[in-house]
Short mmCIF file of C-alpha atoms and ligand atoms in Angstrom, two decimals:
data_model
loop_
_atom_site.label_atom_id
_atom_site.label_comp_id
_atom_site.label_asym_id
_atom_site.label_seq_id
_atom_site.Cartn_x
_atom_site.Cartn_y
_atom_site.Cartn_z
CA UNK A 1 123.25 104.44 58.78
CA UNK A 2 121.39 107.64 59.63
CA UNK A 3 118.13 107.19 57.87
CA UNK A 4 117.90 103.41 59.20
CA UNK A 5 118.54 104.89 62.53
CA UNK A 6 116.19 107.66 61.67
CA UNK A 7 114.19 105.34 60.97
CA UNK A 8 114.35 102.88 64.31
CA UNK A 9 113.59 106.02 66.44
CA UNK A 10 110.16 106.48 64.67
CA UNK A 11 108.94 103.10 64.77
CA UNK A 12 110.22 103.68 68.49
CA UNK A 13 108.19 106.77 69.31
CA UNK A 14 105.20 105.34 67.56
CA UNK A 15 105.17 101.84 69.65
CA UNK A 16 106.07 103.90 72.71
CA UNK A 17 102.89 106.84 72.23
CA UNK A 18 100.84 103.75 71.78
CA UNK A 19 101.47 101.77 75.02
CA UNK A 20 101.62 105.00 76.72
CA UNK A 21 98.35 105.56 75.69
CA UNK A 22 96.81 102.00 76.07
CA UNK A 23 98.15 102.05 79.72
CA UNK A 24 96.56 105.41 80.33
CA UNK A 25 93.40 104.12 79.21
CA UNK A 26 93.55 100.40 80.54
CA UNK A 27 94.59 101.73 84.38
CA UNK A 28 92.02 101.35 86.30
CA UNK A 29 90.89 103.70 89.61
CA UNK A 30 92.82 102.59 93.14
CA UNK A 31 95.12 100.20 93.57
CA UNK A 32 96.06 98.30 90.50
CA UNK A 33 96.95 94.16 91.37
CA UNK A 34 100.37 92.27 90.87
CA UNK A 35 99.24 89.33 88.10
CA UNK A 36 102.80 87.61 89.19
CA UNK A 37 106.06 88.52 91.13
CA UNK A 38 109.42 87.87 90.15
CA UNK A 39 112.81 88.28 91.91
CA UNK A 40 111.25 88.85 95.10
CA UNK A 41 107.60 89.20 96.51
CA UNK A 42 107.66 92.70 96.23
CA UNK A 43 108.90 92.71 92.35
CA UNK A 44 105.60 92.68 90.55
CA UNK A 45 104.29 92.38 87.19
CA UNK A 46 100.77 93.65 86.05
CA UNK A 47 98.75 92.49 83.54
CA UNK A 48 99.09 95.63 81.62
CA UNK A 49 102.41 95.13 81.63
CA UNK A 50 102.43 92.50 79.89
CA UNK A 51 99.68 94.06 77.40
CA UNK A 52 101.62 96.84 76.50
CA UNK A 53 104.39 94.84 76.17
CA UNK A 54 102.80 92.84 73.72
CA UNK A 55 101.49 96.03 72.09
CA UNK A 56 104.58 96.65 71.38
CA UNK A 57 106.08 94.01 69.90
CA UNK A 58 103.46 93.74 67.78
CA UNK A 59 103.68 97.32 67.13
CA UNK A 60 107.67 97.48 66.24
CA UNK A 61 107.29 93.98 64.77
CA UNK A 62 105.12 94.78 62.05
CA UNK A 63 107.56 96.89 60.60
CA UNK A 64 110.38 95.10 61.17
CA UNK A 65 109.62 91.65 61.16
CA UNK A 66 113.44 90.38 61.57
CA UNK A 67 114.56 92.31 64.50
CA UNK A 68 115.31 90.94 67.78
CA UNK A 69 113.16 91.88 71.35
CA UNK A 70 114.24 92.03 74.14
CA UNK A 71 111.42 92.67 77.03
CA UNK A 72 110.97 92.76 80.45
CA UNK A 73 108.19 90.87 80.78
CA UNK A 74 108.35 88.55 78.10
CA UNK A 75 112.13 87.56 77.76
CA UNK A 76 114.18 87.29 74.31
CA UNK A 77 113.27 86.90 70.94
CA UNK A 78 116.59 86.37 68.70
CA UNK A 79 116.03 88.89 64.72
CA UNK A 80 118.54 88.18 61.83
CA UNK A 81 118.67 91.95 61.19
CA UNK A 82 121.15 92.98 63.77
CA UNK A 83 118.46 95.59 65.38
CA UNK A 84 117.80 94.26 68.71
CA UNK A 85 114.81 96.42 70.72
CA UNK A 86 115.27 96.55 74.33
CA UNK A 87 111.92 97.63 75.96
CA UNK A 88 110.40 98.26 79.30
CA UNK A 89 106.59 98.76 79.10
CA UNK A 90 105.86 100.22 82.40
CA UNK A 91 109.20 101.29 84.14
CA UNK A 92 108.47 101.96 87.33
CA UNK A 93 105.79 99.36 87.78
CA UNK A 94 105.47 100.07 91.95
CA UNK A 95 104.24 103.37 91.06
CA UNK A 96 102.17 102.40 88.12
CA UNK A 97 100.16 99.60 90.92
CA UNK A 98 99.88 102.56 93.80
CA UNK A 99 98.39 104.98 91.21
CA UNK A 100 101.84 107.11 91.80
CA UNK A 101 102.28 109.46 88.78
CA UNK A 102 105.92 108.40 87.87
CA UNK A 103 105.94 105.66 84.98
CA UNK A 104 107.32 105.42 81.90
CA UNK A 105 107.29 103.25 78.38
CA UNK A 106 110.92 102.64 77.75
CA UNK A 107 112.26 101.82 74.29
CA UNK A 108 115.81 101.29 72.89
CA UNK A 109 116.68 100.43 69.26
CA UNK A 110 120.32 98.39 69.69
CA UNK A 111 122.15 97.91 66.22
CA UNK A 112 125.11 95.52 66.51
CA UNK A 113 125.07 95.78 70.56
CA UNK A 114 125.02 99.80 70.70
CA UNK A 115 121.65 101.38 71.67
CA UNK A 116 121.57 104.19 68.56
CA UNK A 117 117.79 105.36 69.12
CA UNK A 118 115.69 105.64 72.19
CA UNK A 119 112.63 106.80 73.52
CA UNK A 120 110.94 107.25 77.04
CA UNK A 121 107.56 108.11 77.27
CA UNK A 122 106.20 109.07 80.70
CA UNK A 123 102.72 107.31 80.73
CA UNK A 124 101.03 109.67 83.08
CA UNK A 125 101.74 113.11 81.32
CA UNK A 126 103.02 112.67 77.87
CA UNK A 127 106.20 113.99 77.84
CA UNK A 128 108.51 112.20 75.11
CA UNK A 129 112.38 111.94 75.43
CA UNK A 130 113.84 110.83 72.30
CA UNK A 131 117.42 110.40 71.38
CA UNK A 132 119.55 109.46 68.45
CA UNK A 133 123.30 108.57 69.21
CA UNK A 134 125.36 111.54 68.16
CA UNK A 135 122.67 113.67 67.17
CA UNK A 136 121.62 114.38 70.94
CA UNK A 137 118.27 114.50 73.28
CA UNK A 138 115.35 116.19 73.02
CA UNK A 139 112.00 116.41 75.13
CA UNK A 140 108.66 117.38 74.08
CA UNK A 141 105.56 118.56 75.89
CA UNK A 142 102.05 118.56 74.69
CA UNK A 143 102.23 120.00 70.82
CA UNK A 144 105.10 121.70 71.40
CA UNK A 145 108.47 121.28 69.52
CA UNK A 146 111.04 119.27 70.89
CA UNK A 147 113.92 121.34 72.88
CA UNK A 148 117.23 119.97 72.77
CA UNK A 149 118.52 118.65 76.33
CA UNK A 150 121.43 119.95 77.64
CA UNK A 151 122.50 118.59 81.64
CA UNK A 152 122.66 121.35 84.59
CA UNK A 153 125.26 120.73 87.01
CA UNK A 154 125.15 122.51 90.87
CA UNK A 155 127.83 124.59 91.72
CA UNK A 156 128.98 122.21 93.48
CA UNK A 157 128.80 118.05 94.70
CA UNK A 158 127.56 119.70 97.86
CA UNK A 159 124.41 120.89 96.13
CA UNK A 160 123.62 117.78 94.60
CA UNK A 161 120.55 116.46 94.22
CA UNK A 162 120.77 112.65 94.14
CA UNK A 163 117.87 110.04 92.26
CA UNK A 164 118.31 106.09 93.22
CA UNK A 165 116.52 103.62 93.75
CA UNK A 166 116.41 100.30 95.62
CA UNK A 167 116.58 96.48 94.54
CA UNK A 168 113.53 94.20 94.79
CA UNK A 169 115.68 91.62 96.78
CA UNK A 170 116.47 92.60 100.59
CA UNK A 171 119.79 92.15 101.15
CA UNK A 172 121.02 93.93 98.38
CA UNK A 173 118.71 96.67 99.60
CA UNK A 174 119.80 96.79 102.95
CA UNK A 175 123.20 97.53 101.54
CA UNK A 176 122.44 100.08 99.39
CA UNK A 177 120.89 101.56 102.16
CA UNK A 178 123.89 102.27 104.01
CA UNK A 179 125.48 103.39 101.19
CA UNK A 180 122.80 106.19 100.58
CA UNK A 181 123.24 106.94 104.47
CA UNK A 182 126.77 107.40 103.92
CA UNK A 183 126.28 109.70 100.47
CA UNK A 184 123.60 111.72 101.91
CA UNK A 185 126.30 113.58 104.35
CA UNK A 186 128.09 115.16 100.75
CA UNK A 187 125.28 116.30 98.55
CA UNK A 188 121.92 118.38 99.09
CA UNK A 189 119.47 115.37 99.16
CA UNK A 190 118.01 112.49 97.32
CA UNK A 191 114.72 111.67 95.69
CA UNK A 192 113.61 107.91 94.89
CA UNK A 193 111.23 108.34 92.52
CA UNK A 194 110.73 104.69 91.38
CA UNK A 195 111.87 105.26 87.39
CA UNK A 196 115.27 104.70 86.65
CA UNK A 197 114.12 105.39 82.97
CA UNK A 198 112.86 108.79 84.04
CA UNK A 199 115.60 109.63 86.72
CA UNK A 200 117.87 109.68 83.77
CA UNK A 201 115.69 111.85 81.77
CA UNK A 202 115.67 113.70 84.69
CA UNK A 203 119.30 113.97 84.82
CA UNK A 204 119.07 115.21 81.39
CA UNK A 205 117.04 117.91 81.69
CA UNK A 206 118.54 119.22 85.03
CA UNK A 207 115.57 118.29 87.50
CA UNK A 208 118.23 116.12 89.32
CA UNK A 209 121.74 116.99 89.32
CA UNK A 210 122.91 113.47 89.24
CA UNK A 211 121.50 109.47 89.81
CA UNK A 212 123.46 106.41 91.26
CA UNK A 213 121.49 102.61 91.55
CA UNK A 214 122.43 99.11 91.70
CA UNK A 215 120.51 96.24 90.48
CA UNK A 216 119.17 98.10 86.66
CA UNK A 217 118.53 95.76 84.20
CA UNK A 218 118.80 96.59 79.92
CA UNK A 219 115.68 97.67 79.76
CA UNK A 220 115.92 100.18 82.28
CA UNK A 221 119.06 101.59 81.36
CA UNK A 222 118.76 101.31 76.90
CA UNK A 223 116.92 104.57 76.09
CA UNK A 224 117.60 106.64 80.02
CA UNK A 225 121.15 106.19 79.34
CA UNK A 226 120.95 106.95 75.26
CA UNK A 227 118.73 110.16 76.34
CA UNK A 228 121.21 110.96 79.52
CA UNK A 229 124.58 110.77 77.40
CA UNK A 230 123.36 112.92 74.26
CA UNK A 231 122.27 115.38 76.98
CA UNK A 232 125.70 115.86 78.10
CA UNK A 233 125.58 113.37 81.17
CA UNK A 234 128.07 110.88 81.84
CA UNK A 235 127.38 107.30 82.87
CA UNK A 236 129.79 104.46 84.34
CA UNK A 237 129.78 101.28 86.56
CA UNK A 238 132.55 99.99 88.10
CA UNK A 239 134.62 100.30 84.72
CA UNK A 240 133.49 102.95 81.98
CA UNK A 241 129.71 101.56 81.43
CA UNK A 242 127.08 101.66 83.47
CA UNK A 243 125.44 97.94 83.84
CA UNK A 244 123.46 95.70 86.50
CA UNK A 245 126.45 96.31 89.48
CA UNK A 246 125.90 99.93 88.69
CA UNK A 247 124.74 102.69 86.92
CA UNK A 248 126.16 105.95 88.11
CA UNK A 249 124.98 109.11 85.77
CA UNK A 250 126.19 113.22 86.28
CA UNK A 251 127.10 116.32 84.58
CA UNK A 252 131.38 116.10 83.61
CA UNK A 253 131.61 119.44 85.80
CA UNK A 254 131.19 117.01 88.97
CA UNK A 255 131.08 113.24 87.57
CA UNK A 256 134.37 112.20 88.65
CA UNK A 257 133.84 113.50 91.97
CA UNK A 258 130.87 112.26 92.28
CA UNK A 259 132.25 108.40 91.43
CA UNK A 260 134.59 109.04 93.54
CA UNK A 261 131.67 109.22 96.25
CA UNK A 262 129.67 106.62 95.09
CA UNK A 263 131.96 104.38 95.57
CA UNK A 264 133.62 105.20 98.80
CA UNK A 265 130.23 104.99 100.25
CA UNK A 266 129.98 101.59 99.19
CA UNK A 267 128.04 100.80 96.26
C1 LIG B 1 112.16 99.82 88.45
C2 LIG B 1 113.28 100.77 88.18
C3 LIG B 1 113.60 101.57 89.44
C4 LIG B 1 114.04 100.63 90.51
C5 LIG B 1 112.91 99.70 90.81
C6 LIG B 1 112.49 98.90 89.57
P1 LIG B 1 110.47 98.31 87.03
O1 LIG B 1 111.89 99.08 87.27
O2 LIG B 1 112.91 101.65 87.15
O3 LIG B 1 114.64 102.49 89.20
O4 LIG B 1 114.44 101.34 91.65
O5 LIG B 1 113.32 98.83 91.83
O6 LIG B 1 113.55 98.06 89.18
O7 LIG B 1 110.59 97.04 87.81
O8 LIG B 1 109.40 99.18 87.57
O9 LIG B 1 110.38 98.09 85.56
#
């Protein structure tokens, strides 16, 4: 299976450089406007979104014409292969509409159910996280080569530095609210950056020490949590995987502590 998977993770990094790219060029100065909202008023959709979401599929699909899609903004398409691609094309669409430099083109390859290849590519300055299942997680700058990832964890839960986010809807917000309240008494700090794709990369690559949310959906999570687990991260929910309830992603040195935390302070 490795050169098919080999394989996947290409045709990922290729689709995901491209939409990076178009969405670089298509943004234009200021404020960028919602086209549509979706769970909530404040849960917006762009029309270069949906662009590079298209650019995409086309992208992927033209090598792989039997696969299965999967895509935030436009739903399910059902392949005979068994590959299933779970995309994002602007995670962290907020930022990507305030002109805030945190966005990302998020792109898993799922064979038989388990994400095997991913890639993250943050839209603003290039950087590319890449992953293969069981081969690990690399990032790469500019031209250089790609370093392997391996996770950081603090001394201690104490010195944690925390990335979440909050959901679209308000009442689930308002609750994970008080549950940040409550978690912000045992670690350094937090940071709500507005990428769950690129808070686990950031996980990864030790420029946050650990990363709890509620509300992620597949796309979100395919390629962060490929890239955050082959950096040496672990990731759970309320049972052993991380899912729409909750993702909850640290280094082993404090993950089961930190669990522990998140969920007496009641996500
Ligand atoms: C976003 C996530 C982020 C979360 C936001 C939103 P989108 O995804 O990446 O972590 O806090 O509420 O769900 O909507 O920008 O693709």
């Amino acid at each position: 299976m490795t050169a098919q998977v080999d394989e996947l993770a290409r045709i990922a990094l290729t689709a995901a450089r491209a939409a990076a790219a178009y969405i670089r060029a298509a943004r234009p100065a200021g404020r960028v406007a919602a086209a549509q909202t979706k769970s909530s008023p404040t849960d917006p959709v762009t029309l270069i979104d949906q662009a590079a979401e298209k650019l995409i599929r086309e992208s992927i699909g033209a090598e792989r014409p039997h696969d299965g899609f999967l895509g935030e903004e436009g739903g399910g398409t059902a392949g005979s292969s068994g590959v299933v691609w779970v995309v994002d094309p602007i995670d962290g669409t907020v930022n990507f509409m305030y002109g805030i430099g945190a966005y990302a083109v998020s792109i898993g390859a799922e064979i038989d159910g388990t994400v095997e290849a991913g890639c993250i590519v943050n839209a603003v300055t290039g950087e590319e996280y890449t992953a293969v299942r069981g081969a690990g997680a690399f990032a790469r700058t500019g031209d250089g080569a790609p370093a392997r990832l391996a996770a950081h964890s603090p001394p201690s839960l104490s010195h944690a530095l925390v990335g979440t986010g909050f959901n679209y809807v308000v009442d689930i917000r308002l609750h994970q609210a008080r549950a940040v309240t409550a978690l912000l008494a045992h670690v350094r700090d937090i940071r709500r950056n507005g990428s769950a794709a690129l808070d686990l990369c950031a996980v990864a690559e030790g420029r946050l020490d650990a990363y709890v949310e509620q509300g992620l959906k597949p796309w979100d999570l395919a390629a962060g949590g490929l890239i955050a687990r082959e950096s040496g991260v672990r990731l759970a929910g309320l049972g052993a995987d991380p899912d729409e309830r909750l993702t909850i992603a640290a280094p082993e040195p404090i993950a089961e502590e930190f669990f522990r935390l998140v969920r007496t302070c009641g996500f």
